[in-house]
């Protein structure tokens, strides 16, 4: 049986993973700029190689984060689809706030994120 508490947890997990994904994307941009700057300034080859390794590690985190976000999103969708809330839990939702609506808006936000990312990836090739 899906509980309101589980719904809140799964919604929060998706939101956290979206923030984490954005953080990794910003890190890749920052590290890529730093690598280009080092190349332009003629940095020591060893330092440049280390910076390229940092950039590669940052890039590897994005697919991992996406995979975790996809799993969390599927889990949230499954929980929301069950709609297996007891009458007491439904009353609790109505008293405490819009948890179900929050979950739905999170799902929409993540799906939109994937849509824009797919559009960007197609135009990059």
mmCIF file of C-alpha atoms in Angstrom:
data_model
loop_
_atom_site.group_PDB
_atom_site.id
_atom_site.type_symbol
_atom_site.label_atom_id
_atom_site.label_comp_id
_atom_site.label_asym_id
_atom_site.label_seq_id
_atom_site.Cartn_x
_atom_site.Cartn_y
_atom_site.Cartn_z
ATOM 1 C CA UNK A 1 0.000 0.000 0.000
ATOM 2 C CA UNK A 2 1.369 3.369 -1.003
ATOM 3 C CA UNK A 3 1.545 5.819 1.828
ATOM 4 C CA UNK A 4 1.672 9.568 1.769
ATOM 5 C CA UNK A 5 5.050 9.393 3.481
ATOM 6 C CA UNK A 6 6.456 7.160 0.710
ATOM 7 C CA UNK A 7 5.062 9.523 -1.894
ATOM 8 C CA UNK A 8 6.779 12.485 -0.222
ATOM 9 C CA UNK A 9 10.074 10.583 -0.025
ATOM 10 C CA UNK A 10 9.968 9.535 -3.671
ATOM 11 C CA UNK A 11 9.046 13.052 -4.790
ATOM 12 C CA UNK A 12 11.924 14.508 -2.770
ATOM 13 C CA UNK A 13 14.298 11.924 -4.223
ATOM 14 C CA UNK A 14 13.415 12.974 -7.763
ATOM 15 C CA UNK A 15 13.846 16.653 -6.908
ATOM 16 C CA UNK A 16 17.229 15.976 -5.284
ATOM 17 C CA UNK A 17 18.433 13.993 -8.303
ATOM 18 C CA UNK A 18 17.375 16.798 -10.664
ATOM 19 C CA UNK A 19 19.455 19.239 -8.606
ATOM 20 C CA UNK A 20 22.345 16.780 -8.591
ATOM 21 C CA UNK A 21 22.151 16.380 -12.376
ATOM 22 C CA UNK A 22 22.214 20.159 -12.873
ATOM 23 C CA UNK A 23 25.175 20.373 -10.516
ATOM 24 C CA UNK A 24 27.141 17.787 -12.519
ATOM 25 C CA UNK A 25 26.303 19.542 -15.776
ATOM 26 C CA UNK A 26 27.574 22.853 -14.384
ATOM 27 C CA UNK A 27 30.695 21.109 -13.100
ATOM 28 C CA UNK A 28 31.414 19.710 -16.572
ATOM 29 C CA UNK A 29 31.042 23.176 -18.099
ATOM 30 C CA UNK A 30 33.334 24.670 -15.459
ATOM 31 C CA UNK A 31 35.983 21.957 -15.821
ATOM 32 C CA UNK A 32 35.840 22.119 -19.631
ATOM 33 C CA UNK A 33 36.433 25.872 -19.511
ATOM 34 C CA UNK A 34 39.314 25.343 -17.100
ATOM 35 C CA UNK A 35 40.846 22.714 -19.412
ATOM 36 C CA UNK A 36 40.603 25.021 -22.435
ATOM 37 C CA UNK A 37 42.121 27.851 -20.406
ATOM 38 C CA UNK A 38 45.013 25.624 -19.350
ATOM 39 C CA UNK A 39 45.618 24.583 -22.974
ATOM 40 C CA UNK A 40 45.575 28.206 -24.123
ATOM 41 C CA UNK A 41 48.062 29.229 -21.449
ATOM 42 C CA UNK A 42 50.393 26.347 -22.297
ATOM 43 C CA UNK A 43 50.139 24.603 -18.936
ATOM 44 C CA UNK A 44 52.455 21.802 -17.902
ATOM 45 C CA UNK A 45 51.489 18.585 -19.761
ATOM 46 C CA UNK A 46 51.168 16.657 -16.491
ATOM 47 C CA UNK A 47 48.798 19.263 -15.018
ATOM 48 C CA UNK A 48 46.817 19.323 -18.251
ATOM 49 C CA UNK A 49 46.510 15.524 -18.219
ATOM 50 C CA UNK A 50 45.278 15.626 -14.624
ATOM 51 C CA UNK A 51 42.715 18.281 -15.529
ATOM 52 C CA UNK A 52 41.517 16.180 -18.466
ATOM 53 C CA UNK A 53 41.074 13.253 -16.066
ATOM 54 C CA UNK A 54 38.994 15.451 -13.759
ATOM 55 C CA UNK A 55 36.853 16.487 -16.719
ATOM 56 C CA UNK A 56 36.409 12.866 -17.822
ATOM 57 C CA UNK A 57 35.323 11.834 -14.326
ATOM 58 C CA UNK A 58 32.823 14.675 -14.204
ATOM 59 C CA UNK A 59 31.398 13.634 -17.564
ATOM 60 C CA UNK A 60 31.021 10.029 -16.368
ATOM 61 C CA UNK A 61 28.806 11.141 -13.483
ATOM 62 C CA UNK A 62 26.077 12.539 -15.737
ATOM 63 C CA UNK A 63 24.909 9.208 -17.264
ATOM 64 C CA UNK A 64 24.999 7.596 -13.811
ATOM 65 C CA UNK A 65 22.884 10.390 -12.364
ATOM 66 C CA UNK A 66 20.448 10.164 -15.293
ATOM 67 C CA UNK A 67 20.069 6.437 -14.724
ATOM 68 C CA UNK A 68 19.311 6.980 -11.026
ATOM 69 C CA UNK A 69 16.844 9.746 -11.917
ATOM 70 C CA UNK A 70 15.066 7.509 -14.437
ATOM 71 C CA UNK A 71 14.754 4.769 -11.799
ATOM 72 C CA UNK A 72 13.458 7.227 -9.191
ATOM 73 C CA UNK A 73 10.986 8.676 -11.695
ATOM 74 C CA UNK A 74 9.675 5.220 -12.593
ATOM 75 C CA UNK A 75 9.324 4.440 -8.894
ATOM 76 C CA UNK A 76 7.429 7.680 -8.269
ATOM 77 C CA UNK A 77 5.150 7.074 -11.257
ATOM 78 C CA UNK A 78 4.457 3.551 -10.018
ATOM 79 C CA UNK A 79 3.588 4.784 -6.551
ATOM 80 C CA UNK A 80 1.331 7.500 -7.914
ATOM 81 C CA UNK A 81 -0.351 5.104 -10.366
ATOM 82 C CA UNK A 82 -1.294 2.699 -7.574
ATOM 83 C CA UNK A 83 -3.385 5.334 -5.840
ATOM 84 C CA UNK A 84 -3.655 2.834 -3.057
ATOM 85 C CA UNK A 85 -4.176 5.415 -0.345
ATOM 86 C CA UNK A 86 -6.480 4.653 2.557
ATOM 87 C CA UNK A 87 -9.290 7.044 3.387
ATOM 88 C CA UNK A 88 -7.329 8.312 6.413
ATOM 89 C CA UNK A 89 -4.307 9.030 4.219
ATOM 90 C CA UNK A 90 -6.428 10.887 1.688
ATOM 91 C CA UNK A 91 -7.812 13.043 4.476
ATOM 92 C CA UNK A 92 -4.228 13.589 5.677
ATOM 93 C CA UNK A 93 -3.199 14.689 2.187
ATOM 94 C CA UNK A 94 -6.077 17.147 2.067
ATOM 95 C CA UNK A 95 -5.130 18.558 5.486
ATOM 96 C CA UNK A 96 -1.337 18.622 5.097
ATOM 97 C CA UNK A 97 -1.022 19.870 1.562
ATOM 98 C CA UNK A 98 -0.879 18.930 -2.096
ATOM 99 C CA UNK A 99 1.527 15.938 -1.981
ATOM 100 C CA UNK A 100 -0.106 14.217 -4.926
ATOM 101 C CA UNK A 101 -0.057 17.410 -6.994
ATOM 102 C CA UNK A 102 3.569 17.973 -6.000
ATOM 103 C CA UNK A 103 4.428 14.473 -7.192
ATOM 104 C CA UNK A 104 2.647 15.062 -10.510
ATOM 105 C CA UNK A 105 4.409 18.380 -11.068
ATOM 106 C CA UNK A 106 7.766 16.751 -10.276
ATOM 107 C CA UNK A 107 7.062 14.031 -12.837
ATOM 108 C CA UNK A 108 6.209 16.689 -15.435
ATOM 109 C CA UNK A 109 9.353 18.671 -14.592
ATOM 110 C CA UNK A 110 11.604 15.623 -14.970
ATOM 111 C CA UNK A 111 9.942 14.549 -18.214
ATOM 112 C CA UNK A 112 10.383 18.076 -19.596
ATOM 113 C CA UNK A 113 14.028 17.967 -18.547
ATOM 114 C CA UNK A 114 14.511 14.741 -20.487
ATOM 115 C CA UNK A 115 12.677 16.170 -23.488
ATOM 116 C CA UNK A 116 14.926 19.245 -23.654
ATOM 117 C CA UNK A 117 18.015 17.111 -23.102
ATOM 118 C CA UNK A 118 17.025 14.756 -25.930
ATOM 119 C CA UNK A 119 16.391 17.719 -28.245
ATOM 120 C CA UNK A 120 19.795 19.175 -27.316
ATOM 121 C CA UNK A 121 21.574 15.841 -27.850
ATOM 122 C CA UNK A 122 19.982 15.395 -31.280
ATOM 123 C CA UNK A 123 21.064 18.858 -32.377
ATOM 124 C CA UNK A 124 24.613 18.296 -31.060
ATOM 125 C CA UNK A 125 25.350 15.470 -33.478
#
